[in-house]
mmCIF file of C-alpha atoms and ligand atoms in Angstrom:
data_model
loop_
_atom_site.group_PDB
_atom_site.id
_atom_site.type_symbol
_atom_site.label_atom_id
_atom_site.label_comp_id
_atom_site.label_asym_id
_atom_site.label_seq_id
_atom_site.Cartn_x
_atom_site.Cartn_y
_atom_site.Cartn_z
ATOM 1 C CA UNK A 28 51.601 26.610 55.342
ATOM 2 C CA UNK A 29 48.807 25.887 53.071
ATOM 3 C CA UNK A 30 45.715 27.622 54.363
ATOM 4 C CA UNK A 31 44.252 30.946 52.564
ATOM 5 C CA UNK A 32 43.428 34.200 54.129
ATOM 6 C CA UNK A 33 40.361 33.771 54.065
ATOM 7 C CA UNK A 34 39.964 30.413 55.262
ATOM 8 C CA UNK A 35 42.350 31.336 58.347
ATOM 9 C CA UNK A 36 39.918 34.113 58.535
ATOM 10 C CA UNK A 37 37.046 31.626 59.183
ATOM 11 C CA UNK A 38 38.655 30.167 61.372
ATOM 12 C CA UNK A 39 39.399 33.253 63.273
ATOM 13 C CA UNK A 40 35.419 33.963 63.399
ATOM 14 C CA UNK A 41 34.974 31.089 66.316
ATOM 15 C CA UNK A 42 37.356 32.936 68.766
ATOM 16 C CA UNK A 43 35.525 35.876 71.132
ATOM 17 C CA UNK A 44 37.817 38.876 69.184
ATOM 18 C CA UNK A 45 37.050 42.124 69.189
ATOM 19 C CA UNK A 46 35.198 43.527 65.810
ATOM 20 C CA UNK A 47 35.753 41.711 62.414
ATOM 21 C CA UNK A 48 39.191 39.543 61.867
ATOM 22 C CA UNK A 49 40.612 41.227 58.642
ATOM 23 C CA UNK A 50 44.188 39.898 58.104
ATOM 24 C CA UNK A 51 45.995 37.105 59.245
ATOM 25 C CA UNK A 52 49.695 36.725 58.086
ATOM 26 C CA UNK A 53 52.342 33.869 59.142
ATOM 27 C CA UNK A 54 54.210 34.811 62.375
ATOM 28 C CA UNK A 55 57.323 33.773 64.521
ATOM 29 C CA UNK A 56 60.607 31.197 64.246
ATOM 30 C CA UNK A 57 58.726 28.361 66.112
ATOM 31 C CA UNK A 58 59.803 24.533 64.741
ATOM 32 C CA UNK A 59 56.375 22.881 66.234
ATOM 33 C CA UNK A 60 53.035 24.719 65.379
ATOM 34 C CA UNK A 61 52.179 26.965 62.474
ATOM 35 C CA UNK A 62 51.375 30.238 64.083
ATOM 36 C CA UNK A 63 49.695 33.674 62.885
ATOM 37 C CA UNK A 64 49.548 37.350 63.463
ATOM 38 C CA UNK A 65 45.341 38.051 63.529
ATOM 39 C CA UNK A 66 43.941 41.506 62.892
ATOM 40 C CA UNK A 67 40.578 42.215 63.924
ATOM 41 C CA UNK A 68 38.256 45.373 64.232
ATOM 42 C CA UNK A 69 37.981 48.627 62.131
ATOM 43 C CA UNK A 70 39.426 51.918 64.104
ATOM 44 C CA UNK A 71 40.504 50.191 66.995
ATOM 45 C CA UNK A 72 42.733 47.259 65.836
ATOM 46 C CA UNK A 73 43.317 44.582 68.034
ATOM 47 C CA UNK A 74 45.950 41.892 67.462
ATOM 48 C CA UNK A 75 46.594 38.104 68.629
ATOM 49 C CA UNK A 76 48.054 35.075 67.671
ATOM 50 C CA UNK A 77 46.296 32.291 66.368
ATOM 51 C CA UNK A 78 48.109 29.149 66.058
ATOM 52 C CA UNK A 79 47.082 25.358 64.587
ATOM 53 C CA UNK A 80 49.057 23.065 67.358
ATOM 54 C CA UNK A 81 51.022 20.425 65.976
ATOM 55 C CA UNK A 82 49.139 17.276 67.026
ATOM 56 C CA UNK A 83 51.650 14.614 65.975
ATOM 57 C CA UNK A 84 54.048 16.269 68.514
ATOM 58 C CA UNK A 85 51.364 16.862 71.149
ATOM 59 C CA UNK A 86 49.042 14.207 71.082
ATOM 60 C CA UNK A 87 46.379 15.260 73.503
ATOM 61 C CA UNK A 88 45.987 18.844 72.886
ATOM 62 C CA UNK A 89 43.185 19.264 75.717
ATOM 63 C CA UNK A 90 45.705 18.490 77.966
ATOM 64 C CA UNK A 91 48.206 21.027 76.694
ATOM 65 C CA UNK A 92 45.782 23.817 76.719
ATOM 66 C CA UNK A 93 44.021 22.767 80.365
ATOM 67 C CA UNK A 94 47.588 23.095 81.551
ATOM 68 C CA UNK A 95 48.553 26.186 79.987
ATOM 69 C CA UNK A 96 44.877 27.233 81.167
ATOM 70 C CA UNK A 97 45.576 26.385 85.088
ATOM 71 C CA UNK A 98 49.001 27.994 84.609
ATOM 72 C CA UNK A 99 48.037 31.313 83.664
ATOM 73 C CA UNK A 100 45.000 31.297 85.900
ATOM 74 C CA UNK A 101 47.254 30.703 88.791
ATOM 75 C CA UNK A 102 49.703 33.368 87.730
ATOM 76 C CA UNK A 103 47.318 36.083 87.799
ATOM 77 C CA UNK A 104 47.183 35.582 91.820
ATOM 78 C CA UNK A 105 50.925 35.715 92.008
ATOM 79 C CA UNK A 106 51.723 39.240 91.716
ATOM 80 C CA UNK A 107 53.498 39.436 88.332
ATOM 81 C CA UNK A 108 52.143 42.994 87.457
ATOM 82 C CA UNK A 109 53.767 44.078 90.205
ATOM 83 C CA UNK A 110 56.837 43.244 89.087
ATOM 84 C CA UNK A 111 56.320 44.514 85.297
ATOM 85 C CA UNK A 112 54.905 40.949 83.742
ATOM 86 C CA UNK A 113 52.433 40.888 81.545
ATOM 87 C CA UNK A 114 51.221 37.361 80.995
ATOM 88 C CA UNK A 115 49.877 35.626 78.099
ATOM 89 C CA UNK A 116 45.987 35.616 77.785
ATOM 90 C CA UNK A 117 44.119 32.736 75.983
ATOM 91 C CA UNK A 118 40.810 33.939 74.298
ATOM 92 C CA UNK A 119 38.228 31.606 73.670
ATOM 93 C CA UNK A 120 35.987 30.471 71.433
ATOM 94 C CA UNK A 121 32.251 31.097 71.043
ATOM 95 C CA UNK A 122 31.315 28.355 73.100
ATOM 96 C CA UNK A 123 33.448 29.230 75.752
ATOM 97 C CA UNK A 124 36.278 26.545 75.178
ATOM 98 C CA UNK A 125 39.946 27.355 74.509
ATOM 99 C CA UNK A 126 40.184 25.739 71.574
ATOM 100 C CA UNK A 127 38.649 25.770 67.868
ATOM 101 C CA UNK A 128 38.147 22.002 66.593
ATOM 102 C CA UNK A 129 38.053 23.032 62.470
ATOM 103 C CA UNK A 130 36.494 19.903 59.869
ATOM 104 C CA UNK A 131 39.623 17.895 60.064
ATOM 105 C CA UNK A 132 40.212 17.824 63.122
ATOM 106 C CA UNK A 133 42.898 20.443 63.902
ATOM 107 C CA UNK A 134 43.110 22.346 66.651
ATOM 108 C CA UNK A 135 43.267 25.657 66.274
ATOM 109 C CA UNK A 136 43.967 28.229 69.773
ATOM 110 C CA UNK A 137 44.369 31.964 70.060
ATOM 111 C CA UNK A 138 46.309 34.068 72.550
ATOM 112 C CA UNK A 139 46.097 38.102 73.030
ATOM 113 C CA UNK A 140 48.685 39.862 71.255
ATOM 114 C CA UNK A 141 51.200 41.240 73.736
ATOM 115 C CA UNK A 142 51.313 45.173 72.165
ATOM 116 C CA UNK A 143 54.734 46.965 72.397
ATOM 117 C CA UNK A 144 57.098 44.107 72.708
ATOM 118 C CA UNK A 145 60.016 42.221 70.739
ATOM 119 C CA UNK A 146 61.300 38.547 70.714
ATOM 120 C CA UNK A 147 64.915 38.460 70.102
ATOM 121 C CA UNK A 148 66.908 35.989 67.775
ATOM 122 C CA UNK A 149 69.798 35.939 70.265
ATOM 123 C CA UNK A 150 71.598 37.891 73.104
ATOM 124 C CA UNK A 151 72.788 40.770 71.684
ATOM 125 C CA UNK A 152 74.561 41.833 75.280
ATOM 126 C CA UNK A 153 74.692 40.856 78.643
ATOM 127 C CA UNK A 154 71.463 43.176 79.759
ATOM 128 C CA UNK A 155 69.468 41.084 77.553
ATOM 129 C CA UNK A 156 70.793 37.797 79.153
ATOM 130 C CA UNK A 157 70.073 39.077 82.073
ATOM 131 C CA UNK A 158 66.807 39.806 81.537
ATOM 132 C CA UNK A 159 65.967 36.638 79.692
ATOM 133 C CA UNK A 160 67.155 34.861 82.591
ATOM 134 C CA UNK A 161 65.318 36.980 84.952
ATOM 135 C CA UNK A 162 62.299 36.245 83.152
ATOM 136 C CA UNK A 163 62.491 32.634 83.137
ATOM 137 C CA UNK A 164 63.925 33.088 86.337
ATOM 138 C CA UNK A 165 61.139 34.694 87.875
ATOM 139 C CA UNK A 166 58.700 32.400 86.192
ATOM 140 C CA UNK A 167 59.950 29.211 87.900
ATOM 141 C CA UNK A 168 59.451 31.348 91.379
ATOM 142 C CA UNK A 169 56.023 32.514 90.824
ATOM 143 C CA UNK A 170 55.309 28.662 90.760
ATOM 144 C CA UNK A 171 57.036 27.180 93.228
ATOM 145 C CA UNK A 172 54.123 26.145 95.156
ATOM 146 C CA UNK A 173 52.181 25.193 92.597
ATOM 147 C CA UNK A 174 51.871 21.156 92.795
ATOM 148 C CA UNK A 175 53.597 19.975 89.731
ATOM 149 C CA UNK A 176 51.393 16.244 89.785
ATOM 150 C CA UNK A 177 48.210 19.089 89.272
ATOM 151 C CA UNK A 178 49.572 19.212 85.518
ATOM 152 C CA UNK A 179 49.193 17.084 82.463
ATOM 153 C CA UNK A 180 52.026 15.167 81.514
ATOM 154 C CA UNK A 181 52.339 16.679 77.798
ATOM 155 C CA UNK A 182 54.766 15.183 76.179
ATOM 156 C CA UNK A 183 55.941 12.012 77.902
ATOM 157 C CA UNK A 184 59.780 11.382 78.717
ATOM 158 C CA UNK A 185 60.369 14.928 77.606
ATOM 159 C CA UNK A 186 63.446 15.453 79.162
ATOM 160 C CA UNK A 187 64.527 12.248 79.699
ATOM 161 C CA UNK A 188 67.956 11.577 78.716
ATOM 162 C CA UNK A 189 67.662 7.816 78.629
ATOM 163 C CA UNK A 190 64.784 7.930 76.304
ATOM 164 C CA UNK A 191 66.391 10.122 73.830
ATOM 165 C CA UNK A 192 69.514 7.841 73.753
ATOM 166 C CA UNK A 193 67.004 5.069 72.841
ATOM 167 C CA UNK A 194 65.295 7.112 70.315
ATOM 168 C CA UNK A 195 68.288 7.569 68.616
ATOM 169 C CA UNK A 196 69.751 3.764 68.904
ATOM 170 C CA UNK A 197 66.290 2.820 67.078
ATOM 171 C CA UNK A 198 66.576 5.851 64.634
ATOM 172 C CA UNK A 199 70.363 4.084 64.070
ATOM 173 C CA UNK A 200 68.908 0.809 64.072
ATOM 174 C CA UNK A 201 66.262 1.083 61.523
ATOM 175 C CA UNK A 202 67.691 4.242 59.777
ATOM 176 C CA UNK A 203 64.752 5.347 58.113
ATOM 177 C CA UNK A 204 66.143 8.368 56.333
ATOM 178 C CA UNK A 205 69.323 5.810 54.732
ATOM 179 C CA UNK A 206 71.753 8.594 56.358
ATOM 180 C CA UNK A 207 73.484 6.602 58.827
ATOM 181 C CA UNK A 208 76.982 6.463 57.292
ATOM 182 C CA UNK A 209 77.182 10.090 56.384
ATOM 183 C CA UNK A 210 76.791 10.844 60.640
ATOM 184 C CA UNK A 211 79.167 7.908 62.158
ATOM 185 C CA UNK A 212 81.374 11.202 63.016
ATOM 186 C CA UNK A 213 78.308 12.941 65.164
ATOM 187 C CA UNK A 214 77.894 9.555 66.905
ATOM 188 C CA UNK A 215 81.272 8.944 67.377
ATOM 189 C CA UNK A 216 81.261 12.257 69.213
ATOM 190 C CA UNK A 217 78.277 11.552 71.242
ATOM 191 C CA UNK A 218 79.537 8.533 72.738
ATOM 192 C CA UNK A 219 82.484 10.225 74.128
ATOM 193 C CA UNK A 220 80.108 12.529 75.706
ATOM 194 C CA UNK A 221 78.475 9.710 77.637
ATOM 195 C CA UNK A 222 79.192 10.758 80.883
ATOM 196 C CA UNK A 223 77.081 13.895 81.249
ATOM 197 C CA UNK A 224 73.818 11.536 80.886
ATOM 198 C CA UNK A 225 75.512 9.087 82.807
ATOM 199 C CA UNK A 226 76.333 11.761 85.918
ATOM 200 C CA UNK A 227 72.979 13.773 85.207
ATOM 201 C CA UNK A 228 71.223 10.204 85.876
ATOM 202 C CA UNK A 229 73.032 9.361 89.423
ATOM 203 C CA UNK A 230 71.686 13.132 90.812
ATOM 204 C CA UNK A 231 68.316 13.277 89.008
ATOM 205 C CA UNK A 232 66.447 11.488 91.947
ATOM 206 C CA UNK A 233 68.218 13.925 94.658
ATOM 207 C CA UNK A 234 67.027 17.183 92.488
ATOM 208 C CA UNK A 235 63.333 18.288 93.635
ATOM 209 C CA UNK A 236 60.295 18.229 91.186
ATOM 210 C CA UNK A 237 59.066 21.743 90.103
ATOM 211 C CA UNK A 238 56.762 23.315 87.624
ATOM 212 C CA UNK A 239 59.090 24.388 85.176
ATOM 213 C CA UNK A 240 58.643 25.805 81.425
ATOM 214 C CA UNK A 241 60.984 23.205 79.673
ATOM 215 C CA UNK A 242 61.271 25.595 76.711
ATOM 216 C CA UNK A 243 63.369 28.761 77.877
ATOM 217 C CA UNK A 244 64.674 29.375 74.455
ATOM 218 C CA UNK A 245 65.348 32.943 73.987
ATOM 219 C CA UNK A 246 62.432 33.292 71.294
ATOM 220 C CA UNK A 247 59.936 32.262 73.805
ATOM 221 C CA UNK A 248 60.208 35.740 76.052
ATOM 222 C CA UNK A 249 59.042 39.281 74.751
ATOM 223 C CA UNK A 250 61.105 42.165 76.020
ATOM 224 C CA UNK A 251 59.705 46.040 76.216
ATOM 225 C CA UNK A 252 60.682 47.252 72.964
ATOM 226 C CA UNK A 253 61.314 50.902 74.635
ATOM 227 C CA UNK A 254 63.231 49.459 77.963
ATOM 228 C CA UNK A 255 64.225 46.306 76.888
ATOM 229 C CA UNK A 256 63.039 44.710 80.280
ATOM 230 C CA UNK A 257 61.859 40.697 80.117
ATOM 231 C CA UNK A 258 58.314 41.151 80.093
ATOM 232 C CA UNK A 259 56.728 37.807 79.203
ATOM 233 C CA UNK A 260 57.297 34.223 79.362
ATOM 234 C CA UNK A 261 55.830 32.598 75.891
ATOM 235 C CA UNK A 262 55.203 28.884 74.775
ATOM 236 C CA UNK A 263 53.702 27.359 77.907
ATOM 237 C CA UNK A 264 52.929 24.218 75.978
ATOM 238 C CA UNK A 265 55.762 21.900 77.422
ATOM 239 C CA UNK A 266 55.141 23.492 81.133
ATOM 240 C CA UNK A 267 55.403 20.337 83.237
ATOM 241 C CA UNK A 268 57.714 18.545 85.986
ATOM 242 C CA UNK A 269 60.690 18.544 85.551
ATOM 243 C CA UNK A 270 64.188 20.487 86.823
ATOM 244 C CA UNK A 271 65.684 23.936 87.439
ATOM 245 C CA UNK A 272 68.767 22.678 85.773
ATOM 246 C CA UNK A 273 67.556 22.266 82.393
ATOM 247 C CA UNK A 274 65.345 25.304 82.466
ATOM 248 C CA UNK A 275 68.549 27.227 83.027
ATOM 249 C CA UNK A 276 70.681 24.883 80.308
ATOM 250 C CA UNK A 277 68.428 25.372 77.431
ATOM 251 C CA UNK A 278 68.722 29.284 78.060
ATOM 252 C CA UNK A 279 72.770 28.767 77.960
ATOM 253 C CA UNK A 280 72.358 26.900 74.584
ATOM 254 C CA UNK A 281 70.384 29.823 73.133
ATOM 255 C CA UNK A 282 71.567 32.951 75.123
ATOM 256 C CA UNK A 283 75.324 32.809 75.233
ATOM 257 C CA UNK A 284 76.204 32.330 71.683
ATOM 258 C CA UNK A 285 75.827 34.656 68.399
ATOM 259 C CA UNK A 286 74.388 32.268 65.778
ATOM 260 C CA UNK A 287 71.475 30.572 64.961
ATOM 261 C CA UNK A 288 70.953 27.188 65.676
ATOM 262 C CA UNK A 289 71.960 25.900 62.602
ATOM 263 C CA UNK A 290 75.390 27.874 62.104
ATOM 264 C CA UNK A 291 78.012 25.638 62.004
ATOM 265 C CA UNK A 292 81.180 28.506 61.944
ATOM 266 C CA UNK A 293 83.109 28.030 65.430
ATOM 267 C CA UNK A 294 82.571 31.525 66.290
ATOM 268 C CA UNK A 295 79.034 31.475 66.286
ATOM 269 C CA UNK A 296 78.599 28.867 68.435
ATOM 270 C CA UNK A 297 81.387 29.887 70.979
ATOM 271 C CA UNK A 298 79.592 30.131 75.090
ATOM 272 C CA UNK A 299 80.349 33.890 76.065
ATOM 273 C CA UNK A 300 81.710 34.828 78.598
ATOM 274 C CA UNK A 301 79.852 38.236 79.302
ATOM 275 C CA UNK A 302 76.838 36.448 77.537
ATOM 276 C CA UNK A 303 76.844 34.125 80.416
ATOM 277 C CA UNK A 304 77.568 36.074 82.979
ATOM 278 C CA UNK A 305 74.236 37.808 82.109
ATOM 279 C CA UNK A 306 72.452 35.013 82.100
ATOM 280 C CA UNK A 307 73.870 33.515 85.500
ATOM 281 C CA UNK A 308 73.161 36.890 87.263
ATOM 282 C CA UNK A 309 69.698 37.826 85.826
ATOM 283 C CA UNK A 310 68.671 33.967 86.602
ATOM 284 C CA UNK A 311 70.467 33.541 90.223
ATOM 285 C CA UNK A 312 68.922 36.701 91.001
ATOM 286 C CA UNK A 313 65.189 35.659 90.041
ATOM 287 C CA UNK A 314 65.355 32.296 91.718
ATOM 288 C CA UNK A 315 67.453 33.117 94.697
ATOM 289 C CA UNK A 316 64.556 32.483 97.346
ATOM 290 C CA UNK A 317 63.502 28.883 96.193
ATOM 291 C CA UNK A 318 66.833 27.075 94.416
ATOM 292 C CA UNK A 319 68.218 24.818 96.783
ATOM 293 C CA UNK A 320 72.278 23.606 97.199
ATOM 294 C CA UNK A 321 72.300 20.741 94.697
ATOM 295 C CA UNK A 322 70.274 23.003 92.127
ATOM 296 C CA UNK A 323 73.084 25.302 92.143
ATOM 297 C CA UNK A 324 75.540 23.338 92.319
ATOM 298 C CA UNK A 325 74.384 21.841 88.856
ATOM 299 C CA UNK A 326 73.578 24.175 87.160
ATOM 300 C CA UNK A 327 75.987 23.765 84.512
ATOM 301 C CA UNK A 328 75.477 19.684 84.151
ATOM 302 C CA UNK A 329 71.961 20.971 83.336
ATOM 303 C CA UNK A 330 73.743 22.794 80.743
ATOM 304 C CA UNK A 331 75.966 20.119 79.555
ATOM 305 C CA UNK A 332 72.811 17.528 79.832
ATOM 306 C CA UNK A 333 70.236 19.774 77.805
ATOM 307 C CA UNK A 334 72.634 20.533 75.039
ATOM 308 C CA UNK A 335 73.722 16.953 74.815
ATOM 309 C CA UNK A 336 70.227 15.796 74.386
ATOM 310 C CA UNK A 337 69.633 18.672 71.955
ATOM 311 C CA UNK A 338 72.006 17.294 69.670
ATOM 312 C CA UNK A 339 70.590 14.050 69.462
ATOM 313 C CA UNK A 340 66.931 14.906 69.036
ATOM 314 C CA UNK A 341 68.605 16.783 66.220
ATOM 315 C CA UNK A 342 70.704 13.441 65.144
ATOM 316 C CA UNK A 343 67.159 11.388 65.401
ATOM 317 C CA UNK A 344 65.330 13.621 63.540
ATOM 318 C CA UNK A 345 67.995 13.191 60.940
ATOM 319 C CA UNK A 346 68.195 9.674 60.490
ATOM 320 C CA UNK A 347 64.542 9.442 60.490
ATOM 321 C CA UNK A 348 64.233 11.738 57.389
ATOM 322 C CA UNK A 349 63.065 15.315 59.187
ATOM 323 C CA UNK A 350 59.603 13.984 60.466
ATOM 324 C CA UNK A 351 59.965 16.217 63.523
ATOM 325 C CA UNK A 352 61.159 19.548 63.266
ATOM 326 C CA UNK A 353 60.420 21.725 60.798
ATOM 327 C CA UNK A 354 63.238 22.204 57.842
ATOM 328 C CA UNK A 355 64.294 24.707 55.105
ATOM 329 C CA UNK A 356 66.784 22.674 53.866
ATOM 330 C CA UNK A 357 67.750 19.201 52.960
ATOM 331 C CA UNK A 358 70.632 19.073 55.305
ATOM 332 C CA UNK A 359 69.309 21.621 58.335
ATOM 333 C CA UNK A 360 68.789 18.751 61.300
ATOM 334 C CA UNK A 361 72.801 17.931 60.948
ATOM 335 C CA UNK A 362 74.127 21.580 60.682
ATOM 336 C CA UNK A 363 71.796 22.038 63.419
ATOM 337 C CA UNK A 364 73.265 18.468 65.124
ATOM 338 C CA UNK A 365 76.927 19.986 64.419
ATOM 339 C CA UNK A 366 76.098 23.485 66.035
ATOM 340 C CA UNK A 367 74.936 21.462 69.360
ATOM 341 C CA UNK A 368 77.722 19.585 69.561
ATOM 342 C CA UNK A 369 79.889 22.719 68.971
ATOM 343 C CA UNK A 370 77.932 24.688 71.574
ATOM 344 C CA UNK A 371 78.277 21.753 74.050
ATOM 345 C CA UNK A 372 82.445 21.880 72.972
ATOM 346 C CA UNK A 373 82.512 25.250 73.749
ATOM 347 C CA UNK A 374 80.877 25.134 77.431
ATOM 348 C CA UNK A 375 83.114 22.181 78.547
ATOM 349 C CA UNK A 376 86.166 23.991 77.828
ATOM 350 C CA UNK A 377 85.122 26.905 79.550
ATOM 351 C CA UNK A 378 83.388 24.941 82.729
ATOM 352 C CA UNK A 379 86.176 25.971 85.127
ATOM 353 C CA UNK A 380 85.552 29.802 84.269
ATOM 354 C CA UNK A 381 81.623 29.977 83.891
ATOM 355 C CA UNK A 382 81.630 28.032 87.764
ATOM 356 C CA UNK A 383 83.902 30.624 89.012
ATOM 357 C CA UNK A 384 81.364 32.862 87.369
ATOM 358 C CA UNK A 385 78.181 31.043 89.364
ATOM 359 C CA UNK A 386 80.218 30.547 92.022
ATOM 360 C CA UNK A 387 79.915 34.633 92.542
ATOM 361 C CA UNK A 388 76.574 34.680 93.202
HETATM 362 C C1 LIG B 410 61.114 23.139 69.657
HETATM 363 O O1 LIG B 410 58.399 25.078 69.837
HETATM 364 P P1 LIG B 410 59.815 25.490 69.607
HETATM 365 O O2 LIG B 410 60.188 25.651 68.190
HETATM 366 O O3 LIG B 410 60.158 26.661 70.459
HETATM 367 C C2 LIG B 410 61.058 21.985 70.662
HETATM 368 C C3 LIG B 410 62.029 22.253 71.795
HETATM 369 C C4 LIG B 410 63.415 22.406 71.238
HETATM 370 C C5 LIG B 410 63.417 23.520 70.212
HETATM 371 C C6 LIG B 410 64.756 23.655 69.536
HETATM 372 C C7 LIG B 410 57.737 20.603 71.670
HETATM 373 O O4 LIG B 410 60.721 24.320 70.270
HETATM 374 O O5 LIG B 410 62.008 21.202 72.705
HETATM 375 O O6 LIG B 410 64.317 22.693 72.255
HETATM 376 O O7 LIG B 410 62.434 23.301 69.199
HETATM 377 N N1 LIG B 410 59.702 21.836 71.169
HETATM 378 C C8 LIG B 410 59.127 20.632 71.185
HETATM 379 O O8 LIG B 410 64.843 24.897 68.962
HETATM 380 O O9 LIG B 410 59.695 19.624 70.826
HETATM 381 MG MG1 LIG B 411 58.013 25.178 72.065
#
């Protein structure tokens, strides 16, 4: 991480906080930005999270924080209290901008810390599915009809399947990382897969354009610690346009299964069942009022189609030496390539059972 208390501490000093910053400690799972728990004040401690946003990943970081800005200012209209949400709050800086330019250029942001909550590594049971999928659920409802052309494209070709196929031809091409012969299985596997691009392609123009979060990884939601209710939707950074399908696949990848991302056992990266079911419910449920007939009928291609591409951003990353995601280990983007491609193995076997299990609701 690099930086010292105390210069994170300066740092700290340009954001509107309440009393003195005092501590400021490494926080979170995230791959992207390096983030921090803040302390500030004497009796009365406050907390928040300051975070220094990866700007090779997000290359216009104004844009990323006027969108998360407009997002939350419109979700403070929509009624979310009533409904138990407590949104994220961005605090700004002395000069009344919402984000901290330091001497080399880094951008630094802060959020209020949400006080009696809990992320979660993984679904434990099906309540917590459900309410993860309520929660992202919910969040795609509350902004339905807000105009998704309003928002900054962040990251460009995001979830574009196409474009990740060509990232990783050129990554296989040019193999930067001189790791291409150790993978020929992976990409052996990955061309088989070829038709869940290909049939996610020929519907993608019939799907309609929302606002959707892009990230719905369990991490990025905060449950009540005492009730254990979905009580905040995290990591607006990749909000954009895109689809309800993949907003609901990326929470399959990471809510139905009992390892991390990187586990490469067969039973930790098995699609549950009751997991699923969860998930399905607590998300049908939320979005019931705005998803329309092809949406749910596709659910699971967005599934298939998010885990897919998963696997080869993972791939890419690992032929081009780990420039991406953050590692802990030499060999972590192709256990974490192996555990995609296991996850996606998993969900097309069980495809007939987890549409009966949509097919309920
Ligand atoms: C990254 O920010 P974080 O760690 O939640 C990535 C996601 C991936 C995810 C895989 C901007 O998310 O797209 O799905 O890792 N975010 C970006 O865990 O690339
Ligand atoms: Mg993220």
């Amino acid at each position: 991480m690099g930086l010292k208390m105390t210069e994170l501490l300066q740092i700290a000093a340009h954001f509107n906080l309440k009393g003195e910053p005092y501590s400021c400690e490494g926080f979170g799972t995230g791959h992207i930005h390096e983030t921090y728990l803040l302390e500030s004040g004497d009796k009365d401690r406050s907390r928040y999270i300051l975070q220094r946003l990866n700007i090779h990943v997000f290359k216009k970081p104004e844009s990323v924080q006027d969108n998360i800005s407009r997002i939350l200012k419109y979700l403070k209209k929509s009624g979310g209290e009533d409904h138990g949400f407590r949104d994220l709050e961005m605090i700004e800086t002395g000069e009344g901008k919402t984000a901290h330019i330091d001497r080399e250029g880094n951008y630094w942001r802060c959020f209020h810390f949400i006080e009696d909550t809990i992320t979660l590594e993984k679904a434990e049971n099906p309540e917590q599915a459900f309410e993860g999928g309520r929660s992202f659920g919910y969040f795609a409802a509350r902004l339905k009809d807000y105009d998704p052309r309003r928002l900054h494209v962040t990251i460009p070709d995001f979830m574009n399947v196409e474009w990740r196929q060509k990232q990783l031809a050129y990554a296989e091409l040019t193999n930067p990382g001189q790791r291409l012969k150790k993978v020929q299985p992976e990409l052996k596997r990955i061309r088989n897969l070829s038709e869940i691009p290909e049939q996610f392609i020929r519907i993608r123009q019939a799907l309609p354009d929302r606002v959707t979060h892009n990230d719905t990884k369990i991490t990025n939601i905060l449950f009540d610690e005492k009730t254990g209710k979905g009580i905040s939707v995290i990591d607006l950074d990749t909000v954009m346009t895109g689809t309800l399908l993949t907003d609901f696949g990326d929470m399959v990848r990471t809510f139905t299964i009992l390892g991390k991302e990187d586990a490469t056992d067969p039973e930790l990266y098995d699609c549950r069942e009751d997991l699923f079911g969860g998930l399905a419910l607590g998300f049908t449920e939320a979005v019931s009022a705005i998803i329309t007939d092809i949406e749910k009928a596709n659910l699971l291609l967005g599934a298939q189609v998010v885990i897919y591409m998963q696997a080869i951003r993972f791939l890419t990353d690992y032929l081009n030496g780990d420039m991406y995601y953050k590692t802990a280990y030499p060999e972590q983007n192709l256990s974490r390539t192996l555990n995609q491609l296991g996850v996606l193995g998993s969900l097309l076997e069980k495809e007939k059972l987890f549409r009966g299990i949509l097919d309920r609701f």
